[in-house]
């Protein structure tokens, strides 16, 4: 059986009790192959978040001319800084930046942009050019090399479906919906390896699932939630991630997402709700980690597959290109990187990207993981001035 096809069948466990058949039992536990305290938490905003109404060029008159229906009033925006400011729902983002813990990277995108949700997400998740297709994600390729074999919980995806970014050749990540209910029982122990490499690979995956379940439960047993989180799905996922980090699970990568950013219509109210959820969830996570004195070890990356068009369509916006990314924690410099959006110099009605998202990835791998990003095919130079 093809390894990748098998992974697509086995990578996702959405909670509850999973009983593995005896023939799927594997060959003993592996030592923890992950070294170091740093980890990265990715929050993906699915649907194409409107960057111009998230981090707003409130002093640019073109913003109001081009967005007659959906522009935010300059008196309502918060955290004003060099002609830019946050959406009023992101008051805690502004506070985190004021604290020196949040960096905005402006005009992030890639050459020859694609306005398809699925394809653009795939490009971000594989870190390839827009005309190239591969089956392994950029984080999956990193974990394959970093783990030198397999480590069941090197990556944790809090979702009901797998994420391409984490897929590699080896089973180095687990997708789980509810970590508290992710408990795996086995029927047999001490099953020896066969001479069949495909069967042994199946057993390796089974071992990863069992080992991952055990490690997650151990981490949860050693931690608790110190603060109150909002009652939303994103908040719950980030609360789980905080518990796992505080419980010393020692995963290098955590991934979760927030849906609902495809705001073609009724954007003002929809975007306000989504950004409020994002703000409250992230700030609770941030406060939790800060109280636990772990914020310097955890880098949060907030991004979307593309931004929206500069001119509104009446009550909303259509698919665009470049948009800001947000980096929180991890001893970032708490600044604004890149030029303010140039609304007078557009390309087919869209912002021109100035910073390639793979340059951000290169910075994360180099500065936070002490890893040579070129080993996974990233040739872009890191963004300078991101981390202290």
mmCIF file of C-alpha atoms in Angstrom:
data_model
loop_
_atom_site.group_PDB
_atom_site.id
_atom_site.type_symbol
_atom_site.label_atom_id
_atom_site.label_comp_id
_atom_site.label_asym_id
_atom_site.label_seq_id
_atom_site.Cartn_x
_atom_site.Cartn_y
_atom_site.Cartn_z
ATOM 1 C CA UNK A 1 0.000 0.000 0.000
ATOM 2 C CA UNK A 2 1.210 3.503 -0.819
ATOM 3 C CA UNK A 3 2.323 5.226 2.393
ATOM 4 C CA UNK A 4 0.691 8.523 1.568
ATOM 5 C CA UNK A 5 -2.629 6.928 0.695
ATOM 6 C CA UNK A 6 -2.568 5.014 3.941
ATOM 7 C CA UNK A 7 -1.881 8.199 5.879
ATOM 8 C CA UNK A 8 -4.954 9.808 4.375
ATOM 9 C CA UNK A 9 -6.984 6.935 5.800
ATOM 10 C CA UNK A 10 -5.426 6.917 9.241
ATOM 11 C CA UNK A 11 -4.250 10.401 10.117
ATOM 12 C CA UNK A 12 -7.459 11.741 11.593
ATOM 13 C CA UNK A 13 -8.929 10.730 14.956
ATOM 14 C CA UNK A 14 -11.792 12.935 16.005
ATOM 15 C CA UNK A 15 -12.229 11.797 19.576
ATOM 16 C CA UNK A 16 -13.886 8.941 21.376
ATOM 17 C CA UNK A 17 -12.430 5.518 22.040
ATOM 18 C CA UNK A 18 -10.599 3.862 19.185
ATOM 19 C CA UNK A 19 -9.885 0.138 19.488
ATOM 20 C CA UNK A 20 -7.162 -1.017 17.131
ATOM 21 C CA UNK A 21 -7.248 -4.537 15.712
ATOM 22 C CA UNK A 22 -4.447 -6.734 17.008
ATOM 23 C CA UNK A 23 -2.619 -7.041 13.684
ATOM 24 C CA UNK A 24 -2.073 -3.267 13.672
ATOM 25 C CA UNK A 25 0.133 -3.365 16.759
ATOM 26 C CA UNK A 26 3.580 -2.036 16.523
ATOM 27 C CA UNK A 27 7.101 -2.410 17.566
ATOM 28 C CA UNK A 28 7.675 -0.657 20.842
ATOM 29 C CA UNK A 29 7.935 2.911 21.948
ATOM 30 C CA UNK A 30 10.336 5.508 20.602
ATOM 31 C CA UNK A 31 12.303 7.911 22.707
ATOM 32 C CA UNK A 32 11.412 11.563 22.464
ATOM 33 C CA UNK A 33 13.358 12.767 19.450
ATOM 34 C CA UNK A 34 12.377 16.405 19.744
ATOM 35 C CA UNK A 35 14.832 18.652 21.535
ATOM 36 C CA UNK A 36 14.282 22.204 22.702
ATOM 37 C CA UNK A 37 11.519 24.277 24.215
ATOM 38 C CA UNK A 38 10.357 26.395 21.280
ATOM 39 C CA UNK A 39 7.112 25.654 19.474
ATOM 40 C CA UNK A 40 4.997 27.398 16.830
ATOM 41 C CA UNK A 41 1.196 27.682 16.867
ATOM 42 C CA UNK A 42 -0.507 28.359 13.531
ATOM 43 C CA UNK A 43 -3.984 29.891 13.326
ATOM 44 C CA UNK A 44 -5.244 29.750 9.739
ATOM 45 C CA UNK A 45 -8.113 32.086 8.780
ATOM 46 C CA UNK A 46 -10.001 30.171 6.109
ATOM 47 C CA UNK A 47 -11.893 31.981 3.371
ATOM 48 C CA UNK A 48 -9.558 34.869 2.636
ATOM 49 C CA UNK A 49 -9.469 37.415 5.440
ATOM 50 C CA UNK A 50 -9.872 41.053 4.390
ATOM 51 C CA UNK A 51 -6.517 42.446 5.456
ATOM 52 C CA UNK A 52 -7.399 46.034 4.604
ATOM 53 C CA UNK A 53 -10.258 45.969 7.107
ATOM 54 C CA UNK A 54 -8.146 44.102 9.664
ATOM 55 C CA UNK A 55 -5.071 46.324 9.763
ATOM 56 C CA UNK A 56 -6.388 49.518 8.249
ATOM 57 C CA UNK A 57 -4.655 52.352 6.334
ATOM 58 C CA UNK A 58 -6.982 54.815 8.020
ATOM 59 C CA UNK A 59 -5.058 57.925 6.922
ATOM 60 C CA UNK A 60 -5.129 57.050 3.208
ATOM 61 C CA UNK A 61 -8.019 58.852 1.437
ATOM 62 C CA UNK A 62 -8.028 56.162 -1.270
ATOM 63 C CA UNK A 63 -9.157 53.643 1.340
ATOM 64 C CA UNK A 64 -12.393 55.594 1.767
ATOM 65 C CA UNK A 65 -12.780 56.336 -1.948
ATOM 66 C CA UNK A 66 -12.468 52.690 -2.944
ATOM 67 C CA UNK A 67 -14.490 51.300 -0.061
ATOM 68 C CA UNK A 68 -17.499 53.576 0.088
ATOM 69 C CA UNK A 69 -19.715 50.942 1.771
ATOM 70 C CA UNK A 70 -17.374 49.022 4.064
ATOM 71 C CA UNK A 71 -14.604 51.420 5.146
ATOM 72 C CA UNK A 72 -14.077 51.639 8.901
ATOM 73 C CA UNK A 73 -14.394 55.094 10.407
ATOM 74 C CA UNK A 74 -11.004 56.508 11.376
ATOM 75 C CA UNK A 75 -12.413 57.452 14.768
ATOM 76 C CA UNK A 76 -13.343 53.802 15.466
ATOM 77 C CA UNK A 77 -10.043 52.087 14.683
ATOM 78 C CA UNK A 78 -7.651 51.259 17.524
ATOM 79 C CA UNK A 79 -3.892 51.132 18.107
ATOM 80 C CA UNK A 80 -3.005 53.847 15.623
ATOM 81 C CA UNK A 81 0.602 53.669 14.468
ATOM 82 C CA UNK A 82 2.216 55.311 11.430
ATOM 83 C CA UNK A 83 -1.018 55.616 9.455
ATOM 84 C CA UNK A 84 -2.207 52.084 10.273
ATOM 85 C CA UNK A 85 -4.611 50.827 12.923
ATOM 86 C CA UNK A 86 -6.515 47.709 13.938
ATOM 87 C CA UNK A 87 -10.195 46.920 13.402
ATOM 88 C CA UNK A 88 -12.097 47.970 16.542
ATOM 89 C CA UNK A 89 -12.820 44.299 17.294
ATOM 90 C CA UNK A 90 -9.063 43.712 17.611
ATOM 91 C CA UNK A 91 -8.530 45.908 20.649
ATOM 92 C CA UNK A 92 -6.469 43.196 22.350
ATOM 93 C CA UNK A 93 -4.276 42.808 19.249
ATOM 94 C CA UNK A 94 -3.524 46.500 19.657
ATOM 95 C CA UNK A 95 -2.780 45.914 23.338
ATOM 96 C CA UNK A 96 -0.436 43.000 22.557
ATOM 97 C CA UNK A 97 1.443 45.219 20.137
ATOM 98 C CA UNK A 98 1.586 47.970 22.729
ATOM 99 C CA UNK A 99 3.079 45.372 25.083
ATOM 100 C CA UNK A 100 5.768 44.622 22.500
ATOM 101 C CA UNK A 101 4.466 41.110 21.853
ATOM 102 C CA UNK A 102 2.837 41.402 18.396
ATOM 103 C CA UNK A 103 4.452 42.117 15.036
ATOM 104 C CA UNK A 104 2.474 42.913 11.893
ATOM 105 C CA UNK A 105 4.050 41.845 8.596
ATOM 106 C CA UNK A 106 2.410 43.842 5.807
ATOM 107 C CA UNK A 107 1.682 42.954 2.177
ATOM 108 C CA UNK A 108 2.422 39.232 2.445
ATOM 109 C CA UNK A 109 1.674 37.046 -0.576
ATOM 110 C CA UNK A 110 3.392 35.232 -3.428
ATOM 111 C CA UNK A 111 4.088 35.722 -7.159
ATOM 112 C CA UNK A 112 1.387 34.849 -9.701
ATOM 113 C CA UNK A 113 -1.333 34.670 -7.041
ATOM 114 C CA UNK A 114 -4.227 32.241 -7.277
ATOM 115 C CA UNK A 115 -7.692 33.333 -6.130
ATOM 116 C CA UNK A 116 -9.028 29.825 -5.548
ATOM 117 C CA UNK A 117 -9.433 29.060 -1.837
ATOM 118 C CA UNK A 118 -8.361 25.438 -2.129
ATOM 119 C CA UNK A 119 -5.387 26.036 -4.396
ATOM 120 C CA UNK A 120 -4.097 29.080 -2.513
ATOM 121 C CA UNK A 121 -4.345 27.226 0.798
ATOM 122 C CA UNK A 122 -2.423 24.376 -0.818
ATOM 123 C CA UNK A 123 0.326 26.784 -1.921
ATOM 124 C CA UNK A 124 0.659 28.185 1.600
ATOM 125 C CA UNK A 125 0.630 24.700 3.103
ATOM 126 C CA UNK A 126 3.248 23.243 0.753
ATOM 127 C CA UNK A 127 5.383 26.418 0.360
ATOM 128 C CA UNK A 128 5.724 25.852 -3.379
ATOM 129 C CA UNK A 129 5.388 28.122 -6.399
ATOM 130 C CA UNK A 130 1.856 28.671 -7.685
ATOM 131 C CA UNK A 131 2.509 26.450 -10.721
ATOM 132 C CA UNK A 132 3.994 23.502 -8.797
ATOM 133 C CA UNK A 133 2.239 20.640 -7.030
ATOM 134 C CA UNK A 134 3.641 18.374 -4.321
ATOM 135 C CA UNK A 135 2.054 16.008 -1.810
ATOM 136 C CA UNK A 136 4.013 16.851 1.334
ATOM 137 C CA UNK A 137 3.493 19.980 3.397
ATOM 138 C CA UNK A 138 6.298 22.316 4.401
ATOM 139 C CA UNK A 139 5.944 21.436 8.073
ATOM 140 C CA UNK A 140 5.695 17.748 7.250
ATOM 141 C CA UNK A 141 8.981 17.942 5.360
ATOM 142 C CA UNK A 142 10.553 19.794 8.293
ATOM 143 C CA UNK A 143 9.337 17.193 10.800
ATOM 144 C CA UNK A 144 10.585 14.330 8.626
ATOM 145 C CA UNK A 145 14.109 15.747 8.899
ATOM 146 C CA UNK A 146 13.851 17.112 12.430
ATOM 147 C CA UNK A 147 12.535 13.874 13.910
ATOM 148 C CA UNK A 148 14.918 11.547 12.053
ATOM 149 C CA UNK A 149 12.369 8.746 12.003
ATOM 150 C CA UNK A 150 9.002 9.319 13.607
ATOM 151 C CA UNK A 151 7.712 11.080 16.666
ATOM 152 C CA UNK A 152 3.986 10.644 17.183
ATOM 153 C CA UNK A 153 3.269 14.083 18.627
ATOM 154 C CA UNK A 154 5.854 16.266 16.887
ATOM 155 C CA UNK A 155 2.886 18.030 15.279
ATOM 156 C CA UNK A 156 -0.643 18.411 16.654
ATOM 157 C CA UNK A 157 -3.525 19.466 14.411
ATOM 158 C CA UNK A 158 -6.630 20.539 16.350
ATOM 159 C CA UNK A 159 -9.333 19.916 13.762
ATOM 160 C CA UNK A 160 -11.690 17.286 12.373
ATOM 161 C CA UNK A 161 -9.695 16.862 9.147
ATOM 162 C CA UNK A 162 -5.993 16.555 8.377
ATOM 163 C CA UNK A 163 -3.932 19.547 7.295
ATOM 164 C CA UNK A 164 -1.670 19.228 4.270
ATOM 165 C CA UNK A 165 0.951 21.509 5.861
ATOM 166 C CA UNK A 166 1.802 18.756 8.365
ATOM 167 C CA UNK A 167 1.838 15.784 6.021
ATOM 168 C CA UNK A 168 5.199 14.181 5.392
ATOM 169 C CA UNK A 169 6.545 10.748 4.590
ATOM 170 C CA UNK A 170 6.628 9.700 8.256
ATOM 171 C CA UNK A 171 3.659 9.791 10.686
ATOM 172 C CA UNK A 172 4.929 12.717 12.747
ATOM 173 C CA UNK A 173 1.617 14.423 13.516
ATOM 174 C CA UNK A 174 -1.797 13.606 14.875
ATOM 175 C CA UNK A 175 -5.108 15.263 14.048
ATOM 176 C CA UNK A 176 -7.491 15.226 16.977
ATOM 177 C CA UNK A 177 -10.726 17.074 17.608
ATOM 178 C CA UNK A 178 -10.960 16.656 21.384
ATOM 179 C CA UNK A 179 -7.684 15.721 23.123
ATOM 180 C CA UNK A 180 -9.476 14.858 26.347
ATOM 181 C CA UNK A 181 -11.377 12.048 24.598
ATOM 182 C CA UNK A 182 -8.476 10.871 22.458
ATOM 183 C CA UNK A 183 -7.762 7.557 24.174
ATOM 184 C CA UNK A 184 -6.586 4.488 22.282
ATOM 185 C CA UNK A 185 -6.874 0.937 23.536
ATOM 186 C CA UNK A 186 -4.923 -2.018 22.183
ATOM 187 C CA UNK A 187 -5.594 -5.724 22.315
ATOM 188 C CA UNK A 188 -2.081 -7.140 22.092
ATOM 189 C CA UNK A 189 1.449 -6.165 23.041
ATOM 190 C CA UNK A 190 4.923 -7.169 21.866
ATOM 191 C CA UNK A 191 4.040 -7.833 18.234
ATOM 192 C CA UNK A 192 7.285 -8.357 16.325
ATOM 193 C CA UNK A 193 8.233 -6.802 13.021
ATOM 194 C CA UNK A 194 7.549 -8.745 9.855
ATOM 195 C CA UNK A 195 9.565 -8.866 6.665
ATOM 196 C CA UNK A 196 6.803 -6.972 4.849
ATOM 197 C CA UNK A 197 7.688 -3.225 4.703
ATOM 198 C CA UNK A 198 4.089 -2.198 4.000
ATOM 199 C CA UNK A 199 2.769 -4.095 7.021
ATOM 200 C CA UNK A 200 5.549 -2.648 9.140
ATOM 201 C CA UNK A 201 4.605 0.845 8.007
ATOM 202 C CA UNK A 202 1.012 0.182 9.025
ATOM 203 C CA UNK A 203 2.307 -0.962 12.387
ATOM 204 C CA UNK A 204 4.416 2.174 12.678
ATOM 205 C CA UNK A 205 1.304 4.307 12.185
ATOM 206 C CA UNK A 206 -0.593 2.229 14.721
ATOM 207 C CA UNK A 207 2.249 2.706 17.170
ATOM 208 C CA UNK A 208 2.175 6.447 16.520
ATOM 209 C CA UNK A 209 -1.528 6.599 17.326
ATOM 210 C CA UNK A 210 -1.133 4.643 20.547
ATOM 211 C CA UNK A 211 1.970 6.532 21.619
ATOM 212 C CA UNK A 212 0.390 9.860 20.696
ATOM 213 C CA UNK A 213 -2.696 9.123 22.740
ATOM 214 C CA UNK A 214 -0.584 8.214 25.762
ATOM 215 C CA UNK A 215 1.568 11.331 25.486
ATOM 216 C CA UNK A 216 -1.443 13.625 25.098
ATOM 217 C CA UNK A 217 -3.130 12.165 28.168
ATOM 218 C CA UNK A 218 0.072 12.529 30.209
ATOM 219 C CA UNK A 219 0.380 16.193 29.198
ATOM 220 C CA UNK A 220 -3.251 16.916 30.061
ATOM 221 C CA UNK A 221 -2.822 15.246 33.436
ATOM 222 C CA UNK A 222 0.051 17.605 34.247
ATOM 223 C CA UNK A 223 -1.739 20.837 33.330
ATOM 224 C CA UNK A 224 -4.886 22.833 33.917
ATOM 225 C CA UNK A 225 -6.524 25.965 32.577
ATOM 226 C CA UNK A 226 -5.619 28.957 34.721
ATOM 227 C CA UNK A 227 -7.891 31.536 33.096
ATOM 228 C CA UNK A 228 -11.373 31.670 31.600
ATOM 229 C CA UNK A 229 -11.589 31.185 27.806
ATOM 230 C CA UNK A 230 -14.591 32.245 25.665
ATOM 231 C CA UNK A 231 -17.033 29.525 24.626
ATOM 232 C CA UNK A 232 -16.081 29.250 20.956
ATOM 233 C CA UNK A 233 -14.465 26.475 18.941
ATOM 234 C CA UNK A 234 -11.269 28.421 18.301
ATOM 235 C CA UNK A 235 -10.983 29.309 21.979
ATOM 236 C CA UNK A 236 -11.455 25.677 22.953
ATOM 237 C CA UNK A 237 -8.754 24.567 20.510
ATOM 238 C CA UNK A 238 -6.318 27.164 21.822
ATOM 239 C CA UNK A 239 -7.154 26.201 25.392
ATOM 240 C CA UNK A 240 -6.262 22.579 24.526
ATOM 241 C CA UNK A 241 -3.016 23.735 22.935
ATOM 242 C CA UNK A 242 -2.136 25.756 26.030
ATOM 243 C CA UNK A 243 -2.810 22.704 28.206
ATOM 244 C CA UNK A 244 -0.580 20.525 26.036
ATOM 245 C CA UNK A 245 2.229 23.095 26.053
ATOM 246 C CA UNK A 246 2.022 23.575 29.818
ATOM 247 C CA UNK A 247 1.914 19.795 30.240
ATOM 248 C CA UNK A 248 5.269 19.477 28.419
ATOM 249 C CA UNK A 249 3.984 17.518 25.443
ATOM 250 C CA UNK A 250 7.018 18.979 23.644
ATOM 251 C CA UNK A 251 5.395 19.175 20.226
ATOM 252 C CA UNK A 252 7.149 21.517 17.843
ATOM 253 C CA UNK A 253 4.088 22.540 15.833
ATOM 254 C CA UNK A 254 0.419 23.107 16.691
ATOM 255 C CA UNK A 255 -2.161 23.959 14.042
ATOM 256 C CA UNK A 256 -5.770 25.088 14.155
ATOM 257 C CA UNK A 257 -8.083 27.240 12.049
ATOM 258 C CA UNK A 258 -11.042 29.599 12.036
ATOM 259 C CA UNK A 259 -13.531 29.464 9.162
ATOM 260 C CA UNK A 260 -15.912 32.064 7.764
ATOM 261 C CA UNK A 261 -13.782 34.794 6.164
ATOM 262 C CA UNK A 262 -15.226 34.602 2.641
ATOM 263 C CA UNK A 263 -17.047 37.926 2.987
ATOM 264 C CA UNK A 264 -18.558 38.590 -0.451
ATOM 265 C CA UNK A 265 -21.690 40.041 1.167
ATOM 266 C CA UNK A 266 -22.724 41.511 4.517
ATOM 267 C CA UNK A 267 -19.056 41.927 5.321
ATOM 268 C CA UNK A 268 -19.201 44.518 8.084
ATOM 269 C CA UNK A 269 -21.226 42.402 10.492
ATOM 270 C CA UNK A 270 -19.691 39.042 9.538
ATOM 271 C CA UNK A 271 -16.135 40.335 9.729
ATOM 272 C CA UNK A 272 -16.798 41.997 13.064
ATOM 273 C CA UNK A 273 -18.008 38.676 14.533
ATOM 274 C CA UNK A 274 -15.096 36.681 13.147
ATOM 275 C CA UNK A 275 -12.478 39.183 14.294
ATOM 276 C CA UNK A 276 -14.080 39.365 17.742
ATOM 277 C CA UNK A 277 -13.760 35.580 18.022
ATOM 278 C CA UNK A 278 -10.158 35.762 16.814
ATOM 279 C CA UNK A 279 -9.294 38.604 19.199
ATOM 280 C CA UNK A 280 -10.854 37.067 22.290
ATOM 281 C CA UNK A 281 -9.495 33.567 21.613
ATOM 282 C CA UNK A 282 -5.952 34.666 20.861
ATOM 283 C CA UNK A 283 -5.826 37.074 23.788
ATOM 284 C CA UNK A 284 -6.985 34.386 26.213
ATOM 285 C CA UNK A 285 -4.289 32.056 24.889
ATOM 286 C CA UNK A 286 -1.710 34.844 25.094
ATOM 287 C CA UNK A 287 -2.719 35.687 28.679
ATOM 288 C CA UNK A 288 -2.643 32.018 29.677
ATOM 289 C CA UNK A 289 0.870 31.546 28.314
ATOM 290 C CA UNK A 290 2.067 34.819 29.798
ATOM 291 C CA UNK A 291 0.802 33.849 33.231
ATOM 292 C CA UNK A 292 2.602 30.515 32.875
ATOM 293 C CA UNK A 293 5.770 32.407 31.806
ATOM 294 C CA UNK A 294 5.852 30.496 28.525
ATOM 295 C CA UNK A 295 5.102 33.224 25.985
ATOM 296 C CA UNK A 296 8.750 33.597 25.012
ATOM 297 C CA UNK A 297 8.788 29.898 24.036
ATOM 298 C CA UNK A 298 5.621 29.995 21.921
ATOM 299 C CA UNK A 299 5.300 31.812 18.584
ATOM 300 C CA UNK A 300 1.741 32.307 17.302
ATOM 301 C CA UNK A 301 1.311 32.837 13.539
ATOM 302 C CA UNK A 302 -2.020 34.185 12.224
ATOM 303 C CA UNK A 303 -2.531 34.161 8.450
ATOM 304 C CA UNK A 304 -5.041 33.627 5.635
ATOM 305 C CA UNK A 305 -4.697 32.155 2.150
ATOM 306 C CA UNK A 306 -5.223 35.582 0.531
ATOM 307 C CA UNK A 307 -6.666 39.014 1.205
ATOM 308 C CA UNK A 308 -9.608 40.700 -0.522
ATOM 309 C CA UNK A 309 -9.833 43.081 -3.457
ATOM 310 C CA UNK A 310 -9.216 46.718 -2.637
ATOM 311 C CA UNK A 311 -12.490 48.059 -4.054
ATOM 312 C CA UNK A 312 -15.634 46.803 -2.397
ATOM 313 C CA UNK A 313 -18.402 45.125 -4.391
ATOM 314 C CA UNK A 314 -21.172 46.973 -2.577
ATOM 315 C CA UNK A 315 -21.663 45.110 0.683
ATOM 316 C CA UNK A 316 -18.499 43.029 0.698
ATOM 317 C CA UNK A 317 -15.280 42.179 -1.104
ATOM 318 C CA UNK A 318 -14.151 39.583 -3.615
ATOM 319 C CA UNK A 319 -11.020 37.427 -3.579
ATOM 320 C CA UNK A 320 -7.762 39.361 -3.609
ATOM 321 C CA UNK A 321 -4.066 38.790 -3.022
ATOM 322 C CA UNK A 322 -1.689 40.267 -0.432
ATOM 323 C CA UNK A 323 -2.626 40.724 3.225
ATOM 324 C CA UNK A 324 -0.957 41.120 6.643
ATOM 325 C CA UNK A 325 0.321 38.295 8.839
ATOM 326 C CA UNK A 326 0.485 38.569 12.617
ATOM 327 C CA UNK A 327 3.233 37.125 14.794
ATOM 328 C CA UNK A 328 2.583 36.964 18.540
ATOM 329 C CA UNK A 329 4.980 35.914 21.290
ATOM 330 C CA UNK A 330 8.223 34.029 20.726
ATOM 331 C CA UNK A 331 10.260 37.146 21.612
ATOM 332 C CA UNK A 332 9.240 38.952 18.424
ATOM 333 C CA UNK A 333 10.125 42.636 18.247
ATOM 334 C CA UNK A 334 6.556 43.961 18.490
ATOM 335 C CA UNK A 335 6.814 46.143 15.425
ATOM 336 C CA UNK A 336 5.368 46.699 11.945
ATOM 337 C CA UNK A 337 7.385 45.234 9.090
ATOM 338 C CA UNK A 338 6.923 46.270 5.480
ATOM 339 C CA UNK A 339 5.436 49.342 3.850
ATOM 340 C CA UNK A 340 1.870 50.484 4.336
ATOM 341 C CA UNK A 341 -0.426 49.165 1.560
ATOM 342 C CA UNK A 342 -0.038 51.244 -1.598
ATOM 343 C CA UNK A 343 -3.604 51.773 -2.791
ATOM 344 C CA UNK A 344 -2.438 53.960 -5.696
ATOM 345 C CA UNK A 345 -0.348 51.195 -7.268
ATOM 346 C CA UNK A 346 -2.528 48.129 -7.753
ATOM 347 C CA UNK A 347 -2.300 45.141 -10.047
ATOM 348 C CA UNK A 348 -5.667 44.288 -11.609
ATOM 349 C CA UNK A 349 -7.363 45.927 -8.651
ATOM 350 C CA UNK A 350 -5.315 44.042 -6.069
ATOM 351 C CA UNK A 351 -2.486 44.870 -3.708
ATOM 352 C CA UNK A 352 0.994 43.925 -4.883
ATOM 353 C CA UNK A 353 2.729 41.605 -2.477
ATOM 354 C CA UNK A 354 6.043 42.863 -1.096
ATOM 355 C CA UNK A 355 6.975 40.034 1.264
ATOM 356 C CA UNK A 356 6.805 36.388 0.188
ATOM 357 C CA UNK A 357 5.153 34.195 2.806
ATOM 358 C CA UNK A 358 8.021 31.718 2.437
ATOM 359 C CA UNK A 359 10.368 34.385 3.796
ATOM 360 C CA UNK A 360 8.273 34.343 6.968
ATOM 361 C CA UNK A 361 8.508 30.549 7.062
ATOM 362 C CA UNK A 362 12.273 30.798 6.619
ATOM 363 C CA UNK A 363 12.466 33.153 9.621
ATOM 364 C CA UNK A 364 10.382 30.818 11.758
ATOM 365 C CA UNK A 365 12.484 27.777 10.900
ATOM 366 C CA UNK A 366 15.807 29.560 11.312
ATOM 367 C CA UNK A 367 15.097 31.627 14.409
ATOM 368 C CA UNK A 368 12.663 29.424 16.325
ATOM 369 C CA UNK A 369 13.585 25.892 15.223
ATOM 370 C CA UNK A 370 17.307 26.419 14.526
ATOM 371 C CA UNK A 371 16.707 24.647 11.210
ATOM 372 C CA UNK A 372 18.151 25.182 7.727
ATOM 373 C CA UNK A 373 15.042 26.074 5.718
ATOM 374 C CA UNK A 374 16.791 25.310 2.415
ATOM 375 C CA UNK A 375 16.657 21.619 3.341
ATOM 376 C CA UNK A 376 12.921 21.610 2.669
ATOM 377 C CA UNK A 377 13.166 23.569 -0.573
ATOM 378 C CA UNK A 378 12.613 27.141 0.664
ATOM 379 C CA UNK A 379 15.008 29.501 -1.131
ATOM 380 C CA UNK A 380 13.548 32.822 0.055
ATOM 381 C CA UNK A 381 15.642 34.854 2.449
ATOM 382 C CA UNK A 382 14.232 35.231 5.972
ATOM 383 C CA UNK A 383 12.394 38.407 6.952
ATOM 384 C CA UNK A 384 14.795 40.584 8.912
ATOM 385 C CA UNK A 385 13.858 42.328 12.135
ATOM 386 C CA UNK A 386 11.163 39.855 13.175
ATOM 387 C CA UNK A 387 12.662 38.343 16.319
ATOM 388 C CA UNK A 388 14.818 39.809 19.061
#
